Amino acid sequence: MSDPQPVYLSDYQPPAYRVTHTELTFDLDPAATRVKARLLIERNNQADDKTPLVLDGEQLKLMSLAIDGTPLAESEYRLGDHGLEIHAVPASFCLESVVEIAPSENTALEGLYQSSGMYCTQCEAEGFRRITFYPDRPDVMATFTVTVIGDAQREPVLLANGNPVERGELEGGRHFVKWDDPHPKPCYLFALVAGDLHKVEDTFTTMSGRNVTLQIWVEKENLDKTEHAMASLKRSMTWDEQTYGREYDLDLFMIVAVNDFNMGAMENKGLNIFNSAAVLTHPDTATDAAFQNVEGIVAHEYFHNWSGNRVTCRDWFQLSLKEGFTVFRDQCFSADTNSAPVKRIEDVAFFRTAQFAEDAGPTAHPVRPDHYIEITNFYTLTIYEKGAEVVRMLCNLIGWEAFRRGADAYFERFDGQAVTIEDFVNCMADASGEDLGQFMRWYAQAGTPEIDAHGEYDYAHSEYHLTLRQRTPATPGQAQKQPLHIPVRMGLVGTKSGQDLTLTLAGETLGKDAVVHLRDDEQTFVFTDVAEAPVPSLLRDFSAPVKLHFPYSREELAFLLTHDSDGFNRWDAGQRLAMLALDDLIAAHRNGVEKVMDTRVTDAFKVLLTGAGASADKAVLAEMLTLPSEAYIAEQQPIVDVDAIHAAREFVRQSLAFALRDEFMAVVEANHTDEPYAPTPEQIAKRSLKNVALGYLMAIEDERAIAFCQEQLAAEHNMTDVRHALTLLVHSERDDLSRPALKAFGEKWAHDPLVMDQWFTIQVTKPQPDVLERVEFLMQHPAFSIRNPNKVRALVGAFAQNRINFHRLDGKGYALLADVVIELNRLNPEIAARLVTPLTRWQRFDETRQGLMRSQLERIKQEPLSSNVYEVVAKALA
Ligand code: B3K
Ligand code: ZN
């Protein structure tokens, strides 16, 4: 068998035929569902009557095929593994086909499959071709009428996109519902759900006064877990009206929760399908983080109704057109709804760890890739999160008002069309009059740009000279990089006054906080009338997705930590200060020298804890008291020393806890509350601050903290507190604390799959070196199933993030991951290809680990691989 071949953006051709209307009838059966399709098809102008009709189709059993009522002879078409070609067709016709598919055998969870007995679909990106023969590409947009036939007992609820227009009883205990979706859509937005579902209903009146029915469909036992998702949906609808002037466009909006789902959720028109983990919440079962995650995902999928559905992508290379923009929209929504600085800190902390790692690894790709083998592998942090950073930069460059005008023009000009990233950026250029030519390179160049900054204060002339030099490292297939247009938001903080100084550049007064535009490889900015020596505060609010290097002294960082007017940079100064201390400790560990704590970090923490200079926002404070993660520290090192990083970070945690024991305890006590749970920013802030402080105290097994954890666990007030207390007890060295607590929790929640996911994760993220055996044991647990992506992520995915355990020197961690990847390659290639990621980062480790990781990749490569896993593994070994 030959290796799978890539598809290239430069090969894009418009479709030869378009589908104007799609009529589908599903006769549901687990092993043999019949799908009847009637497609109204028209030839496009650039094609002629010799142009064959090419339809995608995979794993379909063709039962019949006819054009305008006349069955086709076998000689009139060619059937292959990937589709169907009809040699000659009229300019305009109706194609009728009947195929049979087996949802119960579909373990890939793409196309039509069964989850906990119910039928559901996932079509993006190329799942529709597993449902019927069709031009499965986003630039073919049709109206859809869908009839779903099922068993009245087993599938009392039959859902599809749009509005229900007819329903009735049929022979043999069967029934049907017919749905009509008047908005033309690409087939990746098609959805069907059937099963024994129950709904919670609400209504929303749009800004023009239309009433929309909102429904959330779940299994019966989850009816009490929908309130937060419904409230989030209504807030999202209001926010999109107020912020972007966008109104919902059908009479019905449905969300369905399913247990087996590859991603978080899917924005199918009028019928969003959600991973149950991304929609169900209850104070007893979901943490604050889960509540916030649900809010963000509900918003994200809802916002797609305009940024994705009404205006969609011409081809899958443009994926970030809808994803980057929609992530930016959901980030702004969450920032407006909760604490804006905390939202930014959380997003950036994650971005700088995970996306930077992707950009530095063998699968690095631009926000708009120019080729791929398997598009499913490109639902990445680069497409989503870096894409969102690029849209954010655009918005900051041209200002919100111009950005909003550009967005209005985009939605109006391209409504009902499938378009490109240029179309979007051109709207922004038109609305603002800016030349965004150089800016477009952000979409084409992979890799994280690095800025080396250097500053000098000229006392004699009261000038500050800031030199910025940019470079982007080579990435696979892109050796040479061109300079980018990088907006650097900044301030100069006076060392005497502690205040932002007025920025004057080339005679122009810019205010106290301004953006300088770095366009060349190197530029020097001369600020005049700088009355006192400043410390520069650079890249405020993370104004561009770059690595910024500035030779700050620890004193300067401590100064910014308390004086920077930008909350994000105050936090970042703390992270940089901690990083300097951690670097020293990592070196000490490696050289076998005694570790000594940097008292400047302790002093800074003391200032934060005791109030002087502390931010009023408790959620920000909790972030400031959180050390950089092991994964982030690893990203800063040329060769990752897994053990030294762990030892250094633990040393800092324990040193801080010993030095500030009473201060941490005071924070714990001051922020404990037993008011009724609500996922409000105020309550969440208090809980996170308390739990961060408790974490430090548990690092030294402080007796008061142990008692506090035990009480917090026993009180069962809410899952945030319960989970945190349980985690701290389980992650302590004290088996006597860990065992009974885990057992009781596991028994109590055995019936709830989402809580059991948490139970798995807590056990395999332990910092003691005996976790691998636990993973093997838990994979046999009745609550675990390799077919359920949430379980795989909670157990195996979480284990692979447990750095000291996954990277064991005997290589058993790598072998375990490879075993699971090999098994999943057959069952669910999309999940297998994601799971293999940690192994692909082998270049970052020492020689021994490199060899061990590579040999597991080689072992995987010996298998008959799906194109998904093949693409990732081949790149990693290239
Ligand atoms: N658009 C979906 C992506 C699903 C693709 C999975 N192969 C989720 C989202 O971004 O909203
Ligand atoms: Zn999305």
PDB file of C-alpha atoms in Angstrom, residues 445-531:
ATOM      1  CA  GLN A 445       4.536  31.629   8.524  1.00  0.00           C
ATOM      2  CA  ALA A 446       4.790  28.903  11.148  1.00  0.00           C
ATOM      3  CA  GLY A 447       6.896  29.157  14.296  1.00  0.00           C
ATOM      4  CA  THR A 448       6.914  31.498  17.264  1.00  0.00           C
ATOM      5  CA  PRO A 449       8.624  34.830  16.569  1.00  0.00           C
ATOM      6  CA  GLU A 450      11.147  35.898  19.189  1.00  0.00           C
ATOM      7  CA  ILE A 451      11.866  39.498  20.077  1.00  0.00           C
ATOM      8  CA  ASP A 452      15.167  40.427  21.673  1.00  0.00           C
ATOM      9  CA  ALA A 453      14.615  43.752  23.363  1.00  0.00           C
ATOM     10  CA  HIS A 454      17.197  46.052  24.777  1.00  0.00           C
ATOM     11  CA  GLY A 455      16.740  49.436  26.416  1.00  0.00           C
ATOM     12  CA  GLU A 456      18.918  52.306  27.580  1.00  0.00           C
ATOM     13  CA  TYR A 457      18.091  55.453  29.470  1.00  0.00           C
ATOM     14  CA  ASP A 458      20.022  58.530  28.397  1.00  0.00           C
ATOM     15  CA  TYR A 459      20.065  60.782  31.487  1.00  0.00           C
ATOM     16  CA  ALA A 460      21.702  63.687  29.683  1.00  0.00           C
ATOM     17  CA  HIS A 461      18.923  63.957  27.101  1.00  0.00           C
ATOM     18  CA  SER A 462      16.048  62.411  29.071  1.00  0.00           C
ATOM     19  CA  GLU A 463      15.577  59.839  26.339  1.00  0.00           C
ATOM     20  CA  TYR A 464      14.826  56.152  26.427  1.00  0.00           C
ATOM     21  CA  HIS A 465      16.141  54.102  23.531  1.00  0.00           C
ATOM     22  CA  LEU A 466      14.339  50.833  22.972  1.00  0.00           C
ATOM     23  CA  THR A 467      15.722  48.431  20.399  1.00  0.00           C
ATOM     24  CA  LEU A 468      13.593  45.515  19.239  1.00  0.00           C
ATOM     25  CA  ARG A 469      15.014  42.752  17.080  1.00  0.00           C
ATOM     26  CA  GLN A 470      12.775  40.009  15.679  1.00  0.00           C
ATOM     27  CA  ARG A 471      13.523  36.547  14.332  1.00  0.00           C
ATOM     28  CA  THR A 472      11.356  33.526  13.678  1.00  0.00           C
ATOM     29  CA  PRO A 473      13.089  30.149  13.933  1.00  0.00           C
ATOM     30  CA  ALA A 474      12.976  27.746  11.010  1.00  0.00           C
ATOM     31  CA  THR A 475      10.145  25.217  11.055  1.00  0.00           C
ATOM     32  CA  PRO A 476       9.714  22.025   8.999  1.00  0.00           C
ATOM     33  CA  GLY A 477       9.437  23.021   5.333  1.00  0.00           C
ATOM     34  CA  GLN A 478      10.011  26.733   6.083  1.00  0.00           C
ATOM     35  CA  ALA A 479      13.698  27.473   6.479  1.00  0.00           C
ATOM     36  CA  GLN A 480      13.579  31.200   5.800  1.00  0.00           C
ATOM     37  CA  LYS A 481      11.255  33.618   7.526  1.00  0.00           C
ATOM     38  CA  GLN A 482      10.357  37.180   6.717  1.00  0.00           C
ATOM     39  CA  PRO A 483       9.870  39.918   9.297  1.00  0.00           C
ATOM     40  CA  LEU A 484       6.336  40.204  10.654  1.00  0.00           C
ATOM     41  CA  HIS A 485       4.279  43.241  11.553  1.00  0.00           C
ATOM     42  CA  ILE A 486       4.270  42.917  15.352  1.00  0.00           C
ATOM     43  CA  PRO A 487       2.241  45.279  17.536  1.00  0.00           C
ATOM     44  CA  VAL A 488       4.079  45.767  20.842  1.00  0.00           C
ATOM     45  CA  ARG A 489       1.889  47.425  23.446  1.00  0.00           C
ATOM     46  CA  MET A 490       4.000  49.046  26.107  1.00  0.00           C
ATOM     47  CA  GLY A 491       4.557  51.575  28.826  1.00  0.00           C
ATOM     48  CA  LEU A 492       7.537  53.061  30.613  1.00  0.00           C
ATOM     49  CA  VAL A 493       7.174  52.855  34.373  1.00  0.00           C
ATOM     50  CA  GLY A 494       9.117  55.547  36.217  1.00  0.00           C
ATOM     51  CA  THR A 495      11.436  54.078  38.848  1.00  0.00           C
ATOM     52  CA  LYS A 496      10.993  57.092  41.134  1.00  0.00           C
ATOM     53  CA  SER A 497       7.286  57.779  40.754  1.00  0.00           C
ATOM     54  CA  GLY A 498       6.209  54.196  40.157  1.00  0.00           C
ATOM     55  CA  GLN A 499       3.835  55.646  37.541  1.00  0.00           C
ATOM     56  CA  ASP A 500       3.474  55.200  33.787  1.00  0.00           C
ATOM     57  CA  LEU A 501       5.343  58.005  32.036  1.00  0.00           C
ATOM     58  CA  THR A 502       3.996  59.836  29.005  1.00  0.00           C
ATOM     59  CA  LEU A 503       5.323  58.320  25.799  1.00  0.00           C
ATOM     60  CA  THR A 504       6.568  60.716  23.139  1.00  0.00           C
ATOM     61  CA  LEU A 505       7.892  59.185  19.962  1.00  0.00           C
ATOM     62  CA  ALA A 506       9.195  61.232  17.002  1.00  0.00           C
ATOM     63  CA  GLY A 507       7.543  64.329  18.403  1.00  0.00           C
ATOM     64  CA  GLU A 508       4.175  62.690  18.789  1.00  0.00           C
ATOM     65  CA  THR A 509       2.615  62.246  22.217  1.00  0.00           C
ATOM     66  CA  LEU A 510       1.118  58.775  22.451  1.00  0.00           C
ATOM     67  CA  GLY A 511      -0.201  58.731  26.012  1.00  0.00           C
ATOM     68  CA  LYS A 512       0.931  56.486  28.840  1.00  0.00           C
ATOM     69  CA  ASP A 513       0.228  53.205  27.187  1.00  0.00           C
ATOM     70  CA  ALA A 514       0.817  52.815  23.468  1.00  0.00           C
ATOM     71  CA  VAL A 515       1.519  50.403  20.661  1.00  0.00           C
ATOM     72  CA  VAL A 516       4.785  50.499  18.755  1.00  0.00           C
ATOM     73  CA  HIS A 517       4.862  48.727  15.429  1.00  0.00           C
ATOM     74  CA  LEU A 518       7.810  46.470  14.777  1.00  0.00           C
ATOM     75  CA  ARG A 519       7.976  45.773  11.045  1.00  0.00           C
ATOM     76  CA  ASP A 520      11.654  45.370  10.285  1.00  0.00           C
ATOM     77  CA  ASP A 521      14.205  42.871  11.498  1.00  0.00           C
ATOM     78  CA  GLU A 522      15.456  45.513  13.881  1.00  0.00           C
ATOM     79  CA  GLN A 523      14.116  48.905  14.936  1.00  0.00           C
ATOM     80  CA  THR A 524      15.073  51.422  17.592  1.00  0.00           C
ATOM     81  CA  PHE A 525      12.390  53.593  19.150  1.00  0.00           C
ATOM     82  CA  VAL A 526      13.582  56.772  20.828  1.00  0.00           C
ATOM     83  CA  PHE A 527      11.219  58.121  23.485  1.00  0.00           C
ATOM     84  CA  THR A 528      11.858  61.743  24.370  1.00  0.00           C
ATOM     85  CA  ASP A 529      11.053  63.827  27.469  1.00  0.00           C
ATOM     86  CA  VAL A 530      11.428  60.829  29.715  1.00  0.00           C
ATOM     87  CA  ALA A 531      11.872  62.611  33.020  1.00  0.00           C
TER      88      ALA A 531
END
